[in-house]
Amino acid sequence: MTDPLVWTVTIALIVGLFVFDFAVVIRKPHEPSFKESVAWSLFYIGVAVVFGLVLHIWHHEFVTGEFFAGYITEKALSVDNLFVFLVIMTRFAVPPKYRSRVLLVGIAVALVLRGIFIAAGAAALDAFSVLFYVFGAFLIYTAWGLARENKDEAGDEDYEEGRLVRLVRRLYPVTDGYREGRVFVKEAGRRMVTPMLLVMVAIGSTDVLFALDSIPAIFGLTQDPFIVFTANAFALLGLRQLYFLVQGLLQRLVYLHYGLAAILAFIGVKLVLHALHENNLSFINGGEHVKVPEITTGMSLIVIVGILAIATIASLVATRGKSALADEVEAAHGGEALEATAGSEPEDAEPASSDASEASVDTTGEHASTPDDRR
């Protein structure tokens, strides 16, 4: 898809949805209820479905099947990301009412960075067909590692702050707590940032790490940069609502990583088969195309949905009665709260006092603990 008008309208739609989310949905800080999360999740899924169908009617060259296969794959992979998001916000003790804002900004940052990755990946694939073999092998290797991953121990691995977070700490002093959801404040004659900015940058940059396997995966389903970008964008747009919807179920999805591993391996094989079918490498079959079966988009869609359904149902059946992930993370890891100063505060303390107990980041740029990361 190269029509400039389509690109312009699509980007305007995506930006408009982000602005709508900022201006209307999270204008008043609050913790979304389960009912609200369900409603908005269905809304964004509906927007993605309508987008795919309308664009197919408008431009028949738009391969709707590839878009939906990519969208479902990205959505499934994003569920795995939510565990890390929850740990990050728990360790930084982000107040529940501000978590929507943190997620939305982090997702916006991630979308911009993913857009750069997608453009680079598309250009590289056009220039070097050998990358189809590389991407395919990488996905199969990633699938093997994911299948072997011990989910019970994964959450306990130490997380080292990314370069962007460390850069923010070097550039600005950090306040000792949240300041009513603000990102920048001026205190004692100095311009300072609050932990809110650190968490936003942490989530945005962490999501980019997950894109290292999700973007090659969707390139295995389609080589159209427009479809790759829009599938990523619409999957990320509903990620905030999905977080609040499934945060209590994440720990129950014990077989999800096996399902995701199977999907990545399947797409990796599909990429290798496609590379062999389009082969022009002289050391493989003398540079001639190799006669191998190609996996159709329809088959890809059926396999992806089937794997996800099996992994989800098996997980829920195996973990009936399991406690919520949020409680387990809080008990196991705690947060960067100023426990020393807040421990004696009464439950009905003034907001100004409790604010300082919500999170603690040393103004010198050091802090006691850091979020966990599973990768």
PDB file of N, CA, C and O in Angstrom, residues 81-147:
ATOM      1  N   ASN A  81       3.565  -8.880  27.106  1.00  0.00           N
ATOM      2  CA  ASN A  81       4.258  -7.661  27.548  1.00  0.00           C
ATOM      3  C   ASN A  81       3.642  -7.091  28.827  1.00  0.00           C
ATOM      4  O   ASN A  81       4.320  -6.407  29.601  1.00  0.00           O
ATOM      5  N   LEU A  82       2.363  -7.358  29.037  1.00  0.00           N
ATOM      6  CA  LEU A  82       1.647  -6.732  30.144  1.00  0.00           C
ATOM      7  C   LEU A  82       2.211  -7.140  31.500  1.00  0.00           C
ATOM      8  O   LEU A  82       2.141  -6.374  32.460  1.00  0.00           O
ATOM      9  N   PHE A  83       2.744  -8.351  31.595  1.00  0.00           N
ATOM     10  CA  PHE A  83       3.344  -8.789  32.853  1.00  0.00           C
ATOM     11  C   PHE A  83       4.450  -7.825  33.270  1.00  0.00           C
ATOM     12  O   PHE A  83       4.521  -7.391  34.421  1.00  0.00           O
ATOM     13  N   VAL A  84       5.327  -7.494  32.332  1.00  0.00           N
ATOM     14  CA  VAL A  84       6.447  -6.598  32.630  1.00  0.00           C
ATOM     15  C   VAL A  84       5.927  -5.201  32.971  1.00  0.00           C
ATOM     16  O   VAL A  84       6.430  -4.546  33.884  1.00  0.00           O
ATOM     17  N   PHE A  85       4.907  -4.730  32.241  1.00  0.00           N
ATOM     18  CA  PHE A  85       4.333  -3.424  32.542  1.00  0.00           C
ATOM     19  C   PHE A  85       3.816  -3.388  33.980  1.00  0.00           C
ATOM     20  O   PHE A  85       3.996  -2.398  34.701  1.00  0.00           O
ATOM     21  N   LEU A  86       3.170  -4.465  34.395  1.00  0.00           N
ATOM     22  CA  LEU A  86       2.621  -4.515  35.749  1.00  0.00           C
ATOM     23  C   LEU A  86       3.740  -4.480  36.787  1.00  0.00           C
ATOM     24  O   LEU A  86       3.652  -3.758  37.784  1.00  0.00           O
ATOM     25  N   VAL A  87       4.804  -5.232  36.542  1.00  0.00           N
ATOM     26  CA  VAL A  87       5.920  -5.247  37.480  1.00  0.00           C
ATOM     27  C   VAL A  87       6.590  -3.873  37.558  1.00  0.00           C
ATOM     28  O   VAL A  87       6.930  -3.389  38.640  1.00  0.00           O
ATOM     29  N   ILE A  88       6.768  -3.224  36.400  1.00  0.00           N
ATOM     30  CA  ILE A  88       7.380  -1.892  36.375  1.00  0.00           C
ATOM     31  C   ILE A  88       6.567  -0.913  37.211  1.00  0.00           C
ATOM     32  O   ILE A  88       7.098  -0.189  38.061  1.00  0.00           O
ATOM     33  N   MET A  89       5.260  -0.882  36.997  1.00  0.00           N
ATOM     34  CA  MET A  89       4.434   0.091  37.712  1.00  0.00           C
ATOM     35  C   MET A  89       4.290  -0.258  39.183  1.00  0.00           C
ATOM     36  O   MET A  89       4.146   0.628  40.024  1.00  0.00           O
ATOM     37  N   THR A  90       4.352  -1.547  39.502  1.00  0.00           N
ATOM     38  CA  THR A  90       4.296  -1.936  40.910  1.00  0.00           C
ATOM     39  C   THR A  90       5.578  -1.550  41.625  1.00  0.00           C
ATOM     40  O   THR A  90       5.549  -1.012  42.733  1.00  0.00           O
ATOM     41  N   ARG A  91       6.711  -1.781  40.989  1.00  0.00           N
ATOM     42  CA  ARG A  91       7.986  -1.462  41.617  1.00  0.00           C
ATOM     43  C   ARG A  91       8.192   0.039  41.764  1.00  0.00           C
ATOM     44  O   ARG A  91       8.865   0.494  42.689  1.00  0.00           O
ATOM     45  N   PHE A  92       7.644   0.838  40.839  1.00  0.00           N
ATOM     46  CA  PHE A  92       7.720   2.289  40.957  1.00  0.00           C
ATOM     47  C   PHE A  92       6.530   2.854  41.727  1.00  0.00           C
ATOM     48  O   PHE A  92       6.384   4.065  41.838  1.00  0.00           O
ATOM     49  N   ALA A  93       5.676   1.944  42.232  1.00  0.00           N
ATOM     50  CA  ALA A  93       4.535   2.337  43.057  1.00  0.00           C
ATOM     51  C   ALA A  93       3.684   3.417  42.392  1.00  0.00           C
ATOM     52  O   ALA A  93       3.317   4.411  43.014  1.00  0.00           O
ATOM     53  N   VAL A  94       3.364   3.228  41.130  1.00  0.00           N
ATOM     54  CA  VAL A  94       2.521   4.196  40.431  1.00  0.00           C
ATOM     55  C   VAL A  94       1.102   4.111  41.005  1.00  0.00           C
ATOM     56  O   VAL A  94       0.507   3.027  41.021  1.00  0.00           O
ATOM     57  N   PRO A  95       0.543   5.204  41.485  1.00  0.00           N
ATOM     58  CA  PRO A  95      -0.825   5.171  42.001  1.00  0.00           C
ATOM     59  C   PRO A  95      -1.784   4.662  40.939  1.00  0.00           C
ATOM     60  O   PRO A  95      -1.667   5.028  39.759  1.00  0.00           O
ATOM     61  N   PRO A  96      -2.727   3.796  41.293  1.00  0.00           N
ATOM     62  CA  PRO A  96      -3.647   3.208  40.302  1.00  0.00           C
ATOM     63  C   PRO A  96      -4.341   4.235  39.415  1.00  0.00           C
ATOM     64  O   PRO A  96      -4.545   3.993  38.223  1.00  0.00           O
ATOM     65  N   LYS A  97      -4.681   5.397  39.965  1.00  0.00           N
ATOM     66  CA  LYS A  97      -5.420   6.372  39.170  1.00  0.00           C
ATOM     67  C   LYS A  97      -4.569   7.005  38.071  1.00  0.00           C
ATOM     68  O   LYS A  97      -5.100   7.596  37.131  1.00  0.00           O
ATOM     69  N   TYR A  98      -3.229   6.902  38.179  1.00  0.00           N
ATOM     70  CA  TYR A  98      -2.349   7.478  37.171  1.00  0.00           C
ATOM     71  C   TYR A  98      -1.840   6.436  36.172  1.00  0.00           C
ATOM     72  O   TYR A  98      -1.119   6.771  35.229  1.00  0.00           O
ATOM     73  N   ARG A  99      -2.169   5.166  36.369  1.00  0.00           N
ATOM     74  CA  ARG A  99      -1.603   4.117  35.524  1.00  0.00           C
ATOM     75  C   ARG A  99      -2.093   4.211  34.074  1.00  0.00           C
ATOM     76  O   ARG A  99      -1.367   3.856  33.155  1.00  0.00           O
ATOM     77  N   SER A 100      -3.321   4.676  33.881  1.00  0.00           N
ATOM     78  CA  SER A 100      -3.814   4.844  32.508  1.00  0.00           C
ATOM     79  C   SER A 100      -2.960   5.834  31.740  1.00  0.00           C
ATOM     80  O   SER A 100      -2.592   5.608  30.584  1.00  0.00           O
ATOM     81  N   ARG A 101      -2.619   6.945  32.395  1.00  0.00           N
ATOM     82  CA  ARG A 101      -1.822   7.975  31.735  1.00  0.00           C
ATOM     83  C   ARG A 101      -0.415   7.455  31.433  1.00  0.00           C
ATOM     84  O   ARG A 101       0.125   7.688  30.345  1.00  0.00           O
ATOM     85  N   VAL A 102       0.173   6.759  32.381  1.00  0.00           N
ATOM     86  CA  VAL A 102       1.504   6.198  32.187  1.00  0.00           C
ATOM     87  C   VAL A 102       1.507   5.247  30.994  1.00  0.00           C
ATOM     88  O   VAL A 102       2.384   5.305  30.119  1.00  0.00           O
ATOM     89  N   LEU A 103       0.529   4.364  30.945  1.00  0.00           N
ATOM     90  CA  LEU A 103       0.449   3.388  29.861  1.00  0.00           C
ATOM     91  C   LEU A 103       0.273   4.066  28.509  1.00  0.00           C
ATOM     92  O   LEU A 103       0.916   3.693  27.528  1.00  0.00           O
ATOM     93  N   LEU A 104      -0.606   5.058  28.458  1.00  0.00           N
ATOM     94  CA  LEU A 104      -0.904   5.701  27.183  1.00  0.00           C
ATOM     95  C   LEU A 104       0.318   6.417  26.626  1.00  0.00           C
ATOM     96  O   LEU A 104       0.632   6.310  25.429  1.00  0.00           O
ATOM     97  N   VAL A 105       1.038   7.148  27.481  1.00  0.00           N
ATOM     98  CA  VAL A 105       2.243   7.840  27.015  1.00  0.00           C
ATOM     99  C   VAL A 105       3.315   6.832  26.621  1.00  0.00           C
ATOM    100  O   VAL A 105       3.975   6.971  25.582  1.00  0.00           O
ATOM    101  N   GLY A 106       3.482   5.796  27.432  1.00  0.00           N
ATOM    102  CA  GLY A 106       4.469   4.770  27.105  1.00  0.00           C
ATOM    103  C   GLY A 106       4.165   4.087  25.786  1.00  0.00           C
ATOM    104  O   GLY A 106       5.060   3.811  24.981  1.00  0.00           O
ATOM    105  N   ILE A 107       2.887   3.830  25.532  1.00  0.00           N
ATOM    106  CA  ILE A 107       2.473   3.195  24.284  1.00  0.00           C
ATOM    107  C   ILE A 107       2.704   4.126  23.098  1.00  0.00           C
ATOM    108  O   ILE A 107       3.113   3.690  22.013  1.00  0.00           O
ATOM    109  N   ALA A 108       2.444   5.418  23.286  1.00  0.00           N
ATOM    110  CA  ALA A 108       2.681   6.386  22.211  1.00  0.00           C
ATOM    111  C   ALA A 108       4.166   6.430  21.843  1.00  0.00           C
ATOM    112  O   ALA A 108       4.536   6.458  20.663  1.00  0.00           O
ATOM    113  N   VAL A 109       5.033   6.415  22.864  1.00  0.00           N
ATOM    114  CA  VAL A 109       6.477   6.387  22.620  1.00  0.00           C
ATOM    115  C   VAL A 109       6.853   5.118  21.867  1.00  0.00           C
ATOM    116  O   VAL A 109       7.622   5.139  20.896  1.00  0.00           O
ATOM    117  N   ALA A 110       6.279   3.994  22.312  1.00  0.00           N
ATOM    118  CA  ALA A 110       6.586   2.709  21.679  1.00  0.00           C
ATOM    119  C   ALA A 110       6.157   2.691  20.215  1.00  0.00           C
ATOM    120  O   ALA A 110       6.860   2.143  19.361  1.00  0.00           O
ATOM    121  N   LEU A 111       5.007   3.291  19.913  1.00  0.00           N
ATOM    122  CA  LEU A 111       4.510   3.293  18.536  1.00  0.00           C
ATOM    123  C   LEU A 111       5.441   4.076  17.617  1.00  0.00           C
ATOM    124  O   LEU A 111       5.724   3.651  16.492  1.00  0.00           O
ATOM    125  N   VAL A 112       5.931   5.215  18.095  1.00  0.00           N
ATOM    126  CA  VAL A 112       6.863   6.018  17.295  1.00  0.00           C
ATOM    127  C   VAL A 112       8.144   5.224  17.024  1.00  0.00           C
ATOM    128  O   VAL A 112       8.630   5.155  15.887  1.00  0.00           O
ATOM    129  N   LEU A 113       8.677   4.593  18.065  1.00  0.00           N
ATOM    130  CA  LEU A 113       9.911   3.822  17.901  1.00  0.00           C
ATOM    131  C   LEU A 113       9.683   2.598  17.012  1.00  0.00           C
ATOM    132  O   LEU A 113      10.543   2.238  16.200  1.00  0.00           O
ATOM    133  N   ARG A 114       8.523   1.961  17.153  1.00  0.00           N
ATOM    134  CA  ARG A 114       8.216   0.813  16.292  1.00  0.00           C
ATOM    135  C   ARG A 114       8.091   1.245  14.834  1.00  0.00           C
ATOM    136  O   ARG A 114       8.468   0.506  13.928  1.00  0.00           O
ATOM    137  N   GLY A 115       7.525   2.439  14.617  1.00  0.00           N
ATOM    138  CA  GLY A 115       7.417   2.944  13.252  1.00  0.00           C
ATOM    139  C   GLY A 115       8.780   3.053  12.589  1.00  0.00           C
ATOM    140  O   GLY A 115       8.943   2.711  11.408  1.00  0.00           O
ATOM    141  N   ILE A 116       9.777   3.501  13.360  1.00  0.00           N
ATOM    142  CA  ILE A 116      11.150   3.597  12.834  1.00  0.00           C
ATOM    143  C   ILE A 116      11.686   2.203  12.521  1.00  0.00           C
ATOM    144  O   ILE A 116      12.293   1.977  11.468  1.00  0.00           O
ATOM    145  N   PHE A 117      11.445   1.252  13.420  1.00  0.00           N
ATOM    146  CA  PHE A 117      11.894  -0.119  13.201  1.00  0.00           C
ATOM    147  C   PHE A 117      11.259  -0.722  11.954  1.00  0.00           C
ATOM    148  O   PHE A 117      11.917  -1.414  11.165  1.00  0.00           O
ATOM    149  N   ILE A 118       9.974  -0.473  11.784  1.00  0.00           N
ATOM    150  CA  ILE A 118       9.246  -1.038  10.648  1.00  0.00           C
ATOM    151  C   ILE A 118       9.785  -0.484   9.328  1.00  0.00           C
ATOM    152  O   ILE A 118       9.983  -1.222   8.362  1.00  0.00           O
ATOM    153  N   ALA A 119      10.008   0.827   9.299  1.00  0.00           N
ATOM    154  CA  ALA A 119      10.552   1.441   8.078  1.00  0.00           C
ATOM    155  C   ALA A 119      11.918   0.858   7.752  1.00  0.00           C
ATOM    156  O   ALA A 119      12.219   0.539   6.590  1.00  0.00           O
ATOM    157  N   ALA A 120      12.764   0.696   8.774  1.00  0.00           N
ATOM    158  CA  ALA A 120      14.099   0.140   8.547  1.00  0.00           C
ATOM    159  C   ALA A 120      14.005  -1.317   8.100  1.00  0.00           C
ATOM    160  O   ALA A 120      14.733  -1.748   7.196  1.00  0.00           O
ATOM    161  N   GLY A 121      13.099  -2.083   8.739  1.00  0.00           N
ATOM    162  CA  GLY A 121      12.948  -3.489   8.378  1.00  0.00           C
ATOM    163  C   GLY A 121      12.454  -3.676   6.956  1.00  0.00           C
ATOM    164  O   GLY A 121      12.948  -4.548   6.224  1.00  0.00           O
ATOM    165  N   ALA A 122      11.486  -2.857   6.541  1.00  0.00           N
ATOM    166  CA  ALA A 122      10.949  -2.951   5.185  1.00  0.00           C
ATOM    167  C   ALA A 122      12.022  -2.621   4.149  1.00  0.00           C
ATOM    168  O   ALA A 122      12.147  -3.306   3.122  1.00  0.00           O
ATOM    169  N   ALA A 123      12.794  -1.574   4.432  1.00  0.00           N
ATOM    170  CA  ALA A 123      13.868  -1.192   3.491  1.00  0.00           C
ATOM    171  C   ALA A 123      14.922  -2.287   3.406  1.00  0.00           C
ATOM    172  O   ALA A 123      15.430  -2.596   2.318  1.00  0.00           O
ATOM    173  N   ALA A 124      15.245  -2.894   4.547  1.00  0.00           N
ATOM    174  CA  ALA A 124      16.256  -3.946   4.560  1.00  0.00           C
ATOM    175  C   ALA A 124      15.787  -5.182   3.797  1.00  0.00           C
ATOM    176  O   ALA A 124      16.561  -5.794   3.059  1.00  0.00           O
ATOM    177  N   LEU A 125      14.522  -5.556   3.953  1.00  0.00           N
ATOM    178  CA  LEU A 125      13.997  -6.721   3.247  1.00  0.00           C
ATOM    179  C   LEU A 125      13.971  -6.496   1.741  1.00  0.00           C
ATOM    180  O   LEU A 125      14.202  -7.425   0.958  1.00  0.00           O
ATOM    181  N   ASP A 126      13.668  -5.260   1.326  1.00  0.00           N
ATOM    182  CA  ASP A 126      13.678  -4.946  -0.104  1.00  0.00           C
ATOM    183  C   ASP A 126      15.087  -5.054  -0.686  1.00  0.00           C
ATOM    184  O   ASP A 126      15.282  -5.479  -1.829  1.00  0.00           O
ATOM    185  N   ALA A 127      16.073  -4.666   0.125  1.00  0.00           N
ATOM    186  CA  ALA A 127      17.448  -4.631  -0.372  1.00  0.00           C
ATOM    187  C   ALA A 127      18.158  -5.981  -0.246  1.00  0.00           C
ATOM    188  O   ALA A 127      18.987  -6.330  -1.083  1.00  0.00           O
ATOM    189  N   PHE A 128      17.810  -6.731   0.797  1.00  0.00           N
ATOM    190  CA  PHE A 128      18.518  -7.982   1.068  1.00  0.00           C
ATOM    191  C   PHE A 128      17.522  -9.109   1.306  1.00  0.00           C
ATOM    192  O   PHE A 128      17.005  -9.260   2.414  1.00  0.00           O
ATOM    193  N   SER A 129      17.279  -9.911   0.290  1.00  0.00           N
ATOM    194  CA  SER A 129      16.314 -10.992   0.430  1.00  0.00           C
ATOM    195  C   SER A 129      16.781 -12.068   1.405  1.00  0.00           C
ATOM    196  O   SER A 129      15.974 -12.830   1.939  1.00  0.00           O
ATOM    197  N   VAL A 130      18.094 -12.112   1.658  1.00  0.00           N
ATOM    198  CA  VAL A 130      18.617 -13.101   2.592  1.00  0.00           C
ATOM    199  C   VAL A 130      18.053 -12.889   3.995  1.00  0.00           C
ATOM    200  O   VAL A 130      18.049 -13.806   4.824  1.00  0.00           O
ATOM    201  N   LEU A 131      17.548 -11.684   4.279  1.00  0.00           N
ATOM    202  CA  LEU A 131      16.998 -11.406   5.603  1.00  0.00           C
ATOM    203  C   LEU A 131      15.761 -12.241   5.901  1.00  0.00           C
ATOM    204  O   LEU A 131      15.406 -12.432   7.068  1.00  0.00           O
ATOM    205  N   PHE A 132      15.082 -12.738   4.868  1.00  0.00           N
ATOM    206  CA  PHE A 132      13.951 -13.627   5.127  1.00  0.00           C
ATOM    207  C   PHE A 132      14.439 -14.884   5.851  1.00  0.00           C
ATOM    208  O   PHE A 132      13.776 -15.399   6.748  1.00  0.00           O
ATOM    209  N   TYR A 133      15.601 -15.397   5.428  1.00  0.00           N
ATOM    210  CA  TYR A 133      16.184 -16.543   6.119  1.00  0.00           C
ATOM    211  C   TYR A 133      16.582 -16.162   7.547  1.00  0.00           C
ATOM    212  O   TYR A 133      16.364 -16.909   8.491  1.00  0.00           O
ATOM    213  N   VAL A 134      17.176 -14.971   7.682  1.00  0.00           N
ATOM    214  CA  VAL A 134      17.635 -14.510   9.001  1.00  0.00           C
ATOM    215  C   VAL A 134      16.455 -14.336   9.949  1.00  0.00           C
ATOM    216  O   VAL A 134      16.481 -14.806  11.095  1.00  0.00           O
ATOM    217  N   PHE A 135      15.401 -13.645   9.485  1.00  0.00           N
ATOM    218  CA  PHE A 135      14.218 -13.440  10.315  1.00  0.00           C
ATOM    219  C   PHE A 135      13.582 -14.771  10.696  1.00  0.00           C
ATOM    220  O   PHE A 135      13.164 -14.977  11.840  1.00  0.00           O
ATOM    221  N   GLY A 136      13.494 -15.681   9.731  1.00  0.00           N
ATOM    222  CA  GLY A 136      12.893 -16.976  10.004  1.00  0.00           C
ATOM    223  C   GLY A 136      13.673 -17.743  11.055  1.00  0.00           C
ATOM    224  O   GLY A 136      13.096 -18.288  12.005  1.00  0.00           O
ATOM    225  N   ALA A 137      14.989 -17.782  10.897  1.00  0.00           N
ATOM    226  CA  ALA A 137      15.832 -18.485  11.869  1.00  0.00           C
ATOM    227  C   ALA A 137      15.750 -17.821  13.236  1.00  0.00           C
ATOM    228  O   ALA A 137      15.706 -18.507  14.278  1.00  0.00           O
ATOM    229  N   PHE A 138      15.706 -16.489  13.262  1.00  0.00           N
ATOM    230  CA  PHE A 138      15.630 -15.764  14.528  1.00  0.00           C
ATOM    231  C   PHE A 138      14.325 -16.087  15.264  1.00  0.00           C
ATOM    232  O   PHE A 138      14.315 -16.285  16.486  1.00  0.00           O
ATOM    233  N   LEU A 139      13.220 -16.136  14.534  1.00  0.00           N
ATOM    234  CA  LEU A 139      11.935 -16.437  15.164  1.00  0.00           C
ATOM    235  C   LEU A 139      11.909 -17.863  15.711  1.00  0.00           C
ATOM    236  O   LEU A 139      11.365 -18.109  16.798  1.00  0.00           O
ATOM    237  N   ILE A 140      12.466 -18.807  14.977  1.00  0.00           N
ATOM    238  CA  ILE A 140      12.509 -20.189  15.460  1.00  0.00           C
ATOM    239  C   ILE A 140      13.380 -20.282  16.716  1.00  0.00           C
ATOM    240  O   ILE A 140      13.019 -20.956  17.691  1.00  0.00           O
ATOM    241  N   TYR A 141      14.498 -19.573  16.722  1.00  0.00           N
ATOM    242  CA  TYR A 141      15.369 -19.554  17.902  1.00  0.00           C
ATOM    243  C   TYR A 141      14.647 -18.907  19.086  1.00  0.00           C
ATOM    244  O   TYR A 141      14.712 -19.403  20.220  1.00  0.00           O
ATOM    245  N   THR A 142      13.955 -17.790  18.835  1.00  0.00           N
ATOM    246  CA  THR A 142      13.214 -17.114  19.893  1.00  0.00           C
ATOM    247  C   THR A 142      12.110 -18.016  20.440  1.00  0.00           C
ATOM    248  O   THR A 142      11.870 -18.058  21.650  1.00  0.00           O
ATOM    249  N   ALA A 143      11.434 -18.730  19.556  1.00  0.00           N
ATOM    250  CA  ALA A 143      10.374 -19.644  19.974  1.00  0.00           C
ATOM    251  C   ALA A 143      10.926 -20.732  20.886  1.00  0.00           C
ATOM    252  O   ALA A 143      10.307 -21.082  21.908  1.00  0.00           O
ATOM    253  N   TRP A 144      12.091 -21.275  20.545  1.00  0.00           N
ATOM    254  CA  TRP A 144      12.711 -22.305  21.362  1.00  0.00           C
ATOM    255  C   TRP A 144      13.037 -21.772  22.755  1.00  0.00           C
ATOM    256  O   TRP A 144      12.767 -22.414  23.775  1.00  0.00           O
ATOM    257  N   GLY A 145      13.598 -20.571  22.815  1.00  0.00           N
ATOM    258  CA  GLY A 145      13.914 -19.966  24.107  1.00  0.00           C
ATOM    259  C   GLY A 145      12.673 -19.672  24.931  1.00  0.00           C
ATOM    260  O   GLY A 145      12.654 -19.879  26.151  1.00  0.00           O
ATOM    261  N   LEU A 146      11.615 -19.216  24.263  1.00  0.00           N
ATOM    262  CA  LEU A 146      10.373 -18.898  24.963  1.00  0.00           C
ATOM    263  C   LEU A 146       9.712 -20.158  25.505  1.00  0.00           C
ATOM    264  O   LEU A 146       9.171 -20.169  26.610  1.00  0.00           O
ATOM    265  N   ALA A 147       9.758 -21.234  24.744  1.00  0.00           N
ATOM    266  CA  ALA A 147       9.157 -22.488  25.181  1.00  0.00           C
ATOM    267  C   ALA A 147       9.891 -23.065  26.386  1.00  0.00           C
ATOM    268  O   ALA A 147       9.275 -23.715  27.241  1.00  0.00           O
TER     269      ALA A 147
END
